mmCIF file of C-alpha atoms in Angstrom:
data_model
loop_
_atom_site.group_PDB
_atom_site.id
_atom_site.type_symbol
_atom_site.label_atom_id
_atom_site.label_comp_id
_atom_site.label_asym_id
_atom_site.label_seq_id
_atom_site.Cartn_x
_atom_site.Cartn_y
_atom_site.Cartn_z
ATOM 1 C CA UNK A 1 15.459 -29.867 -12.986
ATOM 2 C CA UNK A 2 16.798 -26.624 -13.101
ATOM 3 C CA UNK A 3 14.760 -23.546 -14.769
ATOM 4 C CA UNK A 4 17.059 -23.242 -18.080
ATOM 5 C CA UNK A 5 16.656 -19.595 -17.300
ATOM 6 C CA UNK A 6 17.796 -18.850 -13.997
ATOM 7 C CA UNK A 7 20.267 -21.001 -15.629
ATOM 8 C CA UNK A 8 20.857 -18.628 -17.622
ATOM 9 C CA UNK A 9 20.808 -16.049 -15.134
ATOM 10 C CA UNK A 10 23.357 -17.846 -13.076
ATOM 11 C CA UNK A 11 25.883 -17.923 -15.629
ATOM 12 C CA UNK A 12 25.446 -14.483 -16.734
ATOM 13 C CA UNK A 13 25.704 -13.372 -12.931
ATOM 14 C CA UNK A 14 29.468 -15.397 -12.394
ATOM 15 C CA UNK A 15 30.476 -14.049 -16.144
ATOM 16 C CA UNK A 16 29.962 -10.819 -14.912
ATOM 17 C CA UNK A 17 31.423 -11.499 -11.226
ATOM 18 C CA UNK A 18 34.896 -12.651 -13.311
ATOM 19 C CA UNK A 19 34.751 -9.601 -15.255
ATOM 20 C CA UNK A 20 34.437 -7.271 -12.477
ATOM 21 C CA UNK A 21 37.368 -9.361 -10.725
ATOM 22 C CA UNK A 22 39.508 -8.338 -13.307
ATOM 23 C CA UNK A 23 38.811 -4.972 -13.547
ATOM 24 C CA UNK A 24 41.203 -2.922 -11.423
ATOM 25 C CA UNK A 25 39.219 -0.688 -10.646
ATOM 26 C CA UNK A 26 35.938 -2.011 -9.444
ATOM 27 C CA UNK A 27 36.465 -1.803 -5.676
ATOM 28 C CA UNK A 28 35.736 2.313 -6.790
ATOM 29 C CA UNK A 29 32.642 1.633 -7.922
ATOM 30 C CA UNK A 30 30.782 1.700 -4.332
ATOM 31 C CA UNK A 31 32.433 4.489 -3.270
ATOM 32 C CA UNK A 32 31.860 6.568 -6.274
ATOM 33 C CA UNK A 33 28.347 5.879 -5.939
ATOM 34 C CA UNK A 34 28.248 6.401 -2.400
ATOM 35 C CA UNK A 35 29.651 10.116 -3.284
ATOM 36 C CA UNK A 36 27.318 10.711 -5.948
ATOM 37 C CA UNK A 37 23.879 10.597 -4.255
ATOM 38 C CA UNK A 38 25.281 12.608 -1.547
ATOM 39 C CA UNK A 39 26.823 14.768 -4.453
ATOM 40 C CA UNK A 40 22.740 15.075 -5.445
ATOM 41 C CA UNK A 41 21.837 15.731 -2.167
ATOM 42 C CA UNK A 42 23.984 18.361 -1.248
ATOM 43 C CA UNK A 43 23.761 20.051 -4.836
ATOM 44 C CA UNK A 44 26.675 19.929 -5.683
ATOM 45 C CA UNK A 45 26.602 19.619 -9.356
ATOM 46 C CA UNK A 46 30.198 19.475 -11.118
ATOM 47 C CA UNK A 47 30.947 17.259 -8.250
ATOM 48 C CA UNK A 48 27.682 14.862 -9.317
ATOM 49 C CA UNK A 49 28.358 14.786 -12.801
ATOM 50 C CA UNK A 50 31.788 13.830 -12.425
ATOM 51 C CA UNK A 51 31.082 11.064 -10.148
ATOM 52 C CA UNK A 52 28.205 10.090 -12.276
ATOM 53 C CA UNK A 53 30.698 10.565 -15.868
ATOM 54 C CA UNK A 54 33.237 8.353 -13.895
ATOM 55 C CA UNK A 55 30.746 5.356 -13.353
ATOM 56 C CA UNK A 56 29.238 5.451 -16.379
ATOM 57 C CA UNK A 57 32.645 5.250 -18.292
ATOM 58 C CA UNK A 58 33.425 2.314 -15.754
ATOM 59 C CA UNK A 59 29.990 0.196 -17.200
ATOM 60 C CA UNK A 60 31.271 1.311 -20.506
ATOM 61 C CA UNK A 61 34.282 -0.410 -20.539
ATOM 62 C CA UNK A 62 33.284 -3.649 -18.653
ATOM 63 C CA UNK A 63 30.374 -3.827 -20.834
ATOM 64 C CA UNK A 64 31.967 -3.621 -24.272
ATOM 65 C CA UNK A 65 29.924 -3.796 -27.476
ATOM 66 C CA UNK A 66 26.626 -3.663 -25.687
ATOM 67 C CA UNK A 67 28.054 -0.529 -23.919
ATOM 68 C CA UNK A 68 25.202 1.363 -24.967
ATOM 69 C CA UNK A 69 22.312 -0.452 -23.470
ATOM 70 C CA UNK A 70 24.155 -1.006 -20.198
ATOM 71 C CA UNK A 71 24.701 2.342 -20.050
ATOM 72 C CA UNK A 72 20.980 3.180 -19.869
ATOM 73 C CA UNK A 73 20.524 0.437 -17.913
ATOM 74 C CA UNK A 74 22.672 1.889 -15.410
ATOM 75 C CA UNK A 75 21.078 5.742 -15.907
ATOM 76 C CA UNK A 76 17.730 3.953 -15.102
ATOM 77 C CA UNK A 77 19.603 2.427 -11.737
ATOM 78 C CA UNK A 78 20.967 5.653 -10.973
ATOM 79 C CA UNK A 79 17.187 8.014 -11.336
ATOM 80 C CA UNK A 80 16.005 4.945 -8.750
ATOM 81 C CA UNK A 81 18.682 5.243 -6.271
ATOM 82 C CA UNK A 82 18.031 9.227 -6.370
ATOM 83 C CA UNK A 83 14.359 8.800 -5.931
ATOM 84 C CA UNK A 84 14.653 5.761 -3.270
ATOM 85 C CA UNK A 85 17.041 7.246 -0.821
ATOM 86 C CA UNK A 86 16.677 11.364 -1.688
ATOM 87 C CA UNK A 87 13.312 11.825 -2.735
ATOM 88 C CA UNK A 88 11.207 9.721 -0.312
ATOM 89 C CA UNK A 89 12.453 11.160 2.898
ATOM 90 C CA UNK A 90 11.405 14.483 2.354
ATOM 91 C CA UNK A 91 8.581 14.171 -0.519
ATOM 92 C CA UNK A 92 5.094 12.198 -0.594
ATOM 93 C CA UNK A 93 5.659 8.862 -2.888
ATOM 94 C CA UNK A 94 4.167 9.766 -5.803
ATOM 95 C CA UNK A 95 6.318 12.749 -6.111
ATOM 96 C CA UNK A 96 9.276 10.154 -6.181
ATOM 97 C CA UNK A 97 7.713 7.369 -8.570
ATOM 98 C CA UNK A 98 6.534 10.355 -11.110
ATOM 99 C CA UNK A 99 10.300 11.887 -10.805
ATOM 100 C CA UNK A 100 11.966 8.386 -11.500
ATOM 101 C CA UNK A 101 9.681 7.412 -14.581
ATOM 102 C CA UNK A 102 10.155 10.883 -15.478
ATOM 103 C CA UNK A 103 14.198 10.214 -15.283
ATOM 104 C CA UNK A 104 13.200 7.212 -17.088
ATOM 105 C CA UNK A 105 11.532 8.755 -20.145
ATOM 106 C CA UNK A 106 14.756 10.938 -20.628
ATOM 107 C CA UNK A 107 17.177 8.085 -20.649
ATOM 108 C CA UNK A 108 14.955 6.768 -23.323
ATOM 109 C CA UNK A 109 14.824 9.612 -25.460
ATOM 110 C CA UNK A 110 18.713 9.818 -25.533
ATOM 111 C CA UNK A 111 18.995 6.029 -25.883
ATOM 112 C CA UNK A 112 18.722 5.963 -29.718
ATOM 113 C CA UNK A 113 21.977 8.677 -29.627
ATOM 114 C CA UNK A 114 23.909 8.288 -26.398
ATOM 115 C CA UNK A 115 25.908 11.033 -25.549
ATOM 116 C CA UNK A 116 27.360 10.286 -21.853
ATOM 117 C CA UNK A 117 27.892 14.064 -21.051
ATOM 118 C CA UNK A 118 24.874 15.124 -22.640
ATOM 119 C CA UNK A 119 22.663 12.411 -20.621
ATOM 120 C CA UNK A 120 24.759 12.715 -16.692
ATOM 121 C CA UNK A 121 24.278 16.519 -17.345
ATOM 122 C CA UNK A 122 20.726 16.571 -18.096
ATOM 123 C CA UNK A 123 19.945 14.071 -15.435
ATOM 124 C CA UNK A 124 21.914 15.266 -12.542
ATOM 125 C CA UNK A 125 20.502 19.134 -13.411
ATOM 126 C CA UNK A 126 16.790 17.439 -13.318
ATOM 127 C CA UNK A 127 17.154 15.969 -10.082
ATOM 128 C CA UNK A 128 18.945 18.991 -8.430
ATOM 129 C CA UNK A 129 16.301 21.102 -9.469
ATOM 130 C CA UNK A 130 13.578 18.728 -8.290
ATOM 131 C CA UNK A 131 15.274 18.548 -5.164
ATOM 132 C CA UNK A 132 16.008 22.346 -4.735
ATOM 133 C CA UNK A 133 12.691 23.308 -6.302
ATOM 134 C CA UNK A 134 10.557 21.669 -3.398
ATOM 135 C CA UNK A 135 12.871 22.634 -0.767
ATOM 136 C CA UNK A 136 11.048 25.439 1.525
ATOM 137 C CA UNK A 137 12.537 28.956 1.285
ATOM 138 C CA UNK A 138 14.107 30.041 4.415
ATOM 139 C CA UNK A 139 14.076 34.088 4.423
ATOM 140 C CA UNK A 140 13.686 35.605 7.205
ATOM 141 C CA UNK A 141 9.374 37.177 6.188
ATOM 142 C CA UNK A 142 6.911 34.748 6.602
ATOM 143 C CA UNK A 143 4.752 36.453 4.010
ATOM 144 C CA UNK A 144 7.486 36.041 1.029
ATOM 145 C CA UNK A 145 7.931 32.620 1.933
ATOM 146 C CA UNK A 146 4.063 32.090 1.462
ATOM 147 C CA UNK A 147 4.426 33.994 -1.756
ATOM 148 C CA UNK A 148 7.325 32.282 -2.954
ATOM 149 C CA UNK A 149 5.610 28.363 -2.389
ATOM 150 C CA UNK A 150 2.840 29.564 -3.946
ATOM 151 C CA UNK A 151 4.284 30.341 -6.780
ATOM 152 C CA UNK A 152 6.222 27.560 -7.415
ATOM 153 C CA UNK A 153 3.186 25.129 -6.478
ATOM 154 C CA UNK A 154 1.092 26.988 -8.845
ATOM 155 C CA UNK A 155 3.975 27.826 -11.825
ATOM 156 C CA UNK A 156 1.502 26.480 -14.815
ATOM 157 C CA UNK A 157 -1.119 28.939 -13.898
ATOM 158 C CA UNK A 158 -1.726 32.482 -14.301
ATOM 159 C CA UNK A 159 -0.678 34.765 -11.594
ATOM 160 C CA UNK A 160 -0.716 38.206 -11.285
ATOM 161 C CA UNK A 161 0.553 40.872 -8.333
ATOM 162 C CA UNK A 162 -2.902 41.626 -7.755
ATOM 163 C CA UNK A 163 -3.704 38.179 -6.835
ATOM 164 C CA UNK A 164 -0.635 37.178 -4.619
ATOM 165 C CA UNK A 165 -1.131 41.232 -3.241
ATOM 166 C CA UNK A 166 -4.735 39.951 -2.207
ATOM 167 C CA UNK A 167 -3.687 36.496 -0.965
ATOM 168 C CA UNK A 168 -1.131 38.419 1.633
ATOM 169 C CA UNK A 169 -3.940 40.627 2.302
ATOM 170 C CA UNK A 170 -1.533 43.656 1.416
ATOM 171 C CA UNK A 171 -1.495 46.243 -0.930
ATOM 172 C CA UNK A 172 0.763 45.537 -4.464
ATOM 173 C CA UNK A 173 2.520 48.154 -3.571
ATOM 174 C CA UNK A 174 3.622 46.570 -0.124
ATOM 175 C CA UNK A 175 4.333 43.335 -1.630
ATOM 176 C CA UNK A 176 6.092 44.636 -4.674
ATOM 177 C CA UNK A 177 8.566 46.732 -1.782
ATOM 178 C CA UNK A 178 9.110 44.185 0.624
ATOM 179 C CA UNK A 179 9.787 41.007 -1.795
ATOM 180 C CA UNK A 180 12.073 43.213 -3.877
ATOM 181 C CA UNK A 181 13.507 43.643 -0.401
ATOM 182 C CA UNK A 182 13.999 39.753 0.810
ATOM 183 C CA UNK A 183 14.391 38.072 -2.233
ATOM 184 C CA UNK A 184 16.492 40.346 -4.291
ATOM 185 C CA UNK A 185 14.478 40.590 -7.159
ATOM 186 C CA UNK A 186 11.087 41.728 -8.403
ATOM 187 C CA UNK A 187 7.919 39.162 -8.252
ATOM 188 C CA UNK A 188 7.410 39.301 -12.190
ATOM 189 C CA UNK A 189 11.434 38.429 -12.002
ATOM 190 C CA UNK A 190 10.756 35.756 -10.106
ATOM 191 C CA UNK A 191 7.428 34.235 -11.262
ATOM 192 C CA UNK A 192 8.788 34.729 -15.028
ATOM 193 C CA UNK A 193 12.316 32.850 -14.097
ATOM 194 C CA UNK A 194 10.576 29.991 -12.546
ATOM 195 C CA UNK A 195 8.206 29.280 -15.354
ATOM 196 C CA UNK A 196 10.890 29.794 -17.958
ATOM 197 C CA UNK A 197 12.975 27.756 -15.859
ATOM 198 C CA UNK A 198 9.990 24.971 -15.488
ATOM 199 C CA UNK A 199 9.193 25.102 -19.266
ATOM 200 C CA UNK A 200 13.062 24.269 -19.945
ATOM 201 C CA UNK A 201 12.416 20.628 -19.415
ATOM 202 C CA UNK A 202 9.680 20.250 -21.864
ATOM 203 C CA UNK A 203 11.725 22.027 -24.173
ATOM 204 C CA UNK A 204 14.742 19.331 -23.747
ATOM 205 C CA UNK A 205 12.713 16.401 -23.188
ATOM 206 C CA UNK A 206 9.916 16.329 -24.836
ATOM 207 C CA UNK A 207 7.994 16.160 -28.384
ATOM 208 C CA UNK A 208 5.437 19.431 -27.300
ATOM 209 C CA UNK A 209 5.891 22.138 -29.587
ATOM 210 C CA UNK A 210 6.720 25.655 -28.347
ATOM 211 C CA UNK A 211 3.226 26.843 -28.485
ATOM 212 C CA UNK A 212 2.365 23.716 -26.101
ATOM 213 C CA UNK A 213 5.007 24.696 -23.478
ATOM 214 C CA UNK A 214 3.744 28.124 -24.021
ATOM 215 C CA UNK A 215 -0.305 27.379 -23.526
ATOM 216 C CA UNK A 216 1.048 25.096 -20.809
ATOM 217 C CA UNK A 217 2.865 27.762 -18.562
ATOM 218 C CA UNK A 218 -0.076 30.524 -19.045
ATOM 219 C CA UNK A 219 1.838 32.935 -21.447
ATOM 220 C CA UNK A 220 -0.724 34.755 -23.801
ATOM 221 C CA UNK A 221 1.102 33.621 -26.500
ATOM 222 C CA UNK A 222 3.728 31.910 -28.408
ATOM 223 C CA UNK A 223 5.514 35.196 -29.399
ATOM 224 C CA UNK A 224 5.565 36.597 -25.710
ATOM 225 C CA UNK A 225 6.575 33.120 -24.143
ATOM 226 C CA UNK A 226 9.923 33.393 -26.836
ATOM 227 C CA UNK A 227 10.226 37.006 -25.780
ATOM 228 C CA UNK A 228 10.367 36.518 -21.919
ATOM 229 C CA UNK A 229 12.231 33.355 -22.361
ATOM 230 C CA UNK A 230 14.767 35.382 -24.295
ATOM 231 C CA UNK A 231 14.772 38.164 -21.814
ATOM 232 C CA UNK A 232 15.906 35.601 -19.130
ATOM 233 C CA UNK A 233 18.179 33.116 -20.965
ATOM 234 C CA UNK A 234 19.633 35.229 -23.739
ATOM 235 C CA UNK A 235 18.680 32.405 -26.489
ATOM 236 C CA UNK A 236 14.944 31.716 -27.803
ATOM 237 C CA UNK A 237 13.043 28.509 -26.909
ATOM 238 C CA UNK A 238 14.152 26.850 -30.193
ATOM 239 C CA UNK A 239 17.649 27.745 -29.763
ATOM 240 C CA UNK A 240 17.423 26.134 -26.048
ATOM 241 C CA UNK A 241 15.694 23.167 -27.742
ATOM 242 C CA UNK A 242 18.075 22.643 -30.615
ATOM 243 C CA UNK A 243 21.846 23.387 -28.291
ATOM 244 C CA UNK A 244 22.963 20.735 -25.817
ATOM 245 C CA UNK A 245 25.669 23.224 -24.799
ATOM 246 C CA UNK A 246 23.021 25.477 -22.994
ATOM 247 C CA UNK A 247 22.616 24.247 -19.306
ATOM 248 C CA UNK A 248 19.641 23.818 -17.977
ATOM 249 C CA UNK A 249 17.610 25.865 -15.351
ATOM 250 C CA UNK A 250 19.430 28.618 -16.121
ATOM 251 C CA UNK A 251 18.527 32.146 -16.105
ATOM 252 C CA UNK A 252 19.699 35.971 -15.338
ATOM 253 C CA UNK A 253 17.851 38.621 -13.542
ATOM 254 C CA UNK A 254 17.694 41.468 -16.864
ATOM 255 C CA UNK A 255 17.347 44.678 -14.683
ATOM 256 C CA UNK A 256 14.009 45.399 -13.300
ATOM 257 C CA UNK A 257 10.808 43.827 -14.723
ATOM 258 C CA UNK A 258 7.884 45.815 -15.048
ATOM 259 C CA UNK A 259 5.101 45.025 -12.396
ATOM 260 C CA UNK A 260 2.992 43.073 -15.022
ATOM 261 C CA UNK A 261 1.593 39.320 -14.771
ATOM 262 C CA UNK A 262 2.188 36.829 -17.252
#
């Protein structure tokens, strides 16, 4: 006798099979999805969240009144795919598995209010910026690239000149000159846009308040964090938070930064 629910199971499975037959344009879907992880990988982002938009609408309409859950169902699916076949190559497992439950959590956040564009363009920018973020830099001075991946593997903590200056084993002076030089902006530029950057996706997706992000990311305060943050996005942390219209990991270079640390 037959387990009534792979019975179940079955059915559901050839329901679905007919419905797909008679949508004209499933033979797409493959191909769409094809071109959207290599849309991720290549970071290409219009092109991703088009791809992405176009899929999702095509679950949408097969799935009809239950639209909504299949469409997080099919998010979900998507955040595996990208941390299966993009993220395991290059990173060490648990950087994939933290990224996909991670993926996860925002899907289920939005779940309660789905907005399609609002969800493919907050997931495709997350995994872009995972991807790009761990990516080694590739100027041409080995001691900015050191500088520059230590930063970014250390982005929650403190850091100063003086203490990247004494990690080269140069003066702040000579560091200050010469990654001005190769990167094209100063190190506070850079060590402030990547932590206000970084703090944007605690701001989006999740319940801290702004003094947590703040406290997490090493800013003396809540006041300064919503200055800097200000000084590199044009909008306050609570603006950010509160407008779905601002992209994310966005930010603009505001002149020259004084030679301060957080």
């Amino acid at each position: 006798m037959k387990d009534p629910g792979l019975q179940y199971m079955a059915n559901l499975f050839m329901d679905r099979v007919e419905v797909l037959k008679a949508y004209e344009r499933s033979e797409d879907f493959y191909h769409l999805e094809k071109d959207l992880l290599e849309a991720v990988a290549e970071g290409d982002r219009a092109r991703a969240k088009d791809r992405l938009n176009r899929i999702i609408m095509m679950v949408k309409d097969i799935a009809g009144d239950r639209w909504v859950k299949d469409v997080a169902n099919y998010y979900i699916i998507f955040a595996a795919l990208t941390a299966r076949f993009l993220m395991v190559p290059k990173f060490p497992p648990e950087w994939a598995v933290a990224t996909n439950i991670t993926a996860m959590r925002i899907v289920d956040r939005k779940a309660g209010n789905m907005d399609i564009t609002e969800t493919t363009n907050d997931l495709i920018e997350f995994f872009i910026h995972v991807l790009e973020g761990r990516d080694k830099p590739e100027l041409p001075h080995p001691i900015v690239n050191d500088i520059i991946q230590f930063i970014d593997a250390s982005i929650e903590d403190p850091i100063t000149v003086d203490q990247l200056a004494k990690r080269a084993g140069i003066s702040t002076s000579h560091l200050s000159r010469i990654f001005r030089e190769h990167a094209g902006l100063t190190l506070i530029d850079y060590i402030n846009m990547r932590k206000i950057e970084e703090s944007q996706f605690f701001l989006r997706n999740t319940d801290m308040k702004i003094s947590e992000v703040s406290e997490r990311f090493s800013f003396c305060n809540q006041s300064y964090f919503t200055r800097t943050f200000k000084k590199y996005t044009n909008v306050t942390p609570k603006q950010f938070r509160e407008r779905n219209d601002i992209d994310y990991f966005t930010s603009v270079v505001p002149g020259s930064a004084e030679e301060t640390g957080t």
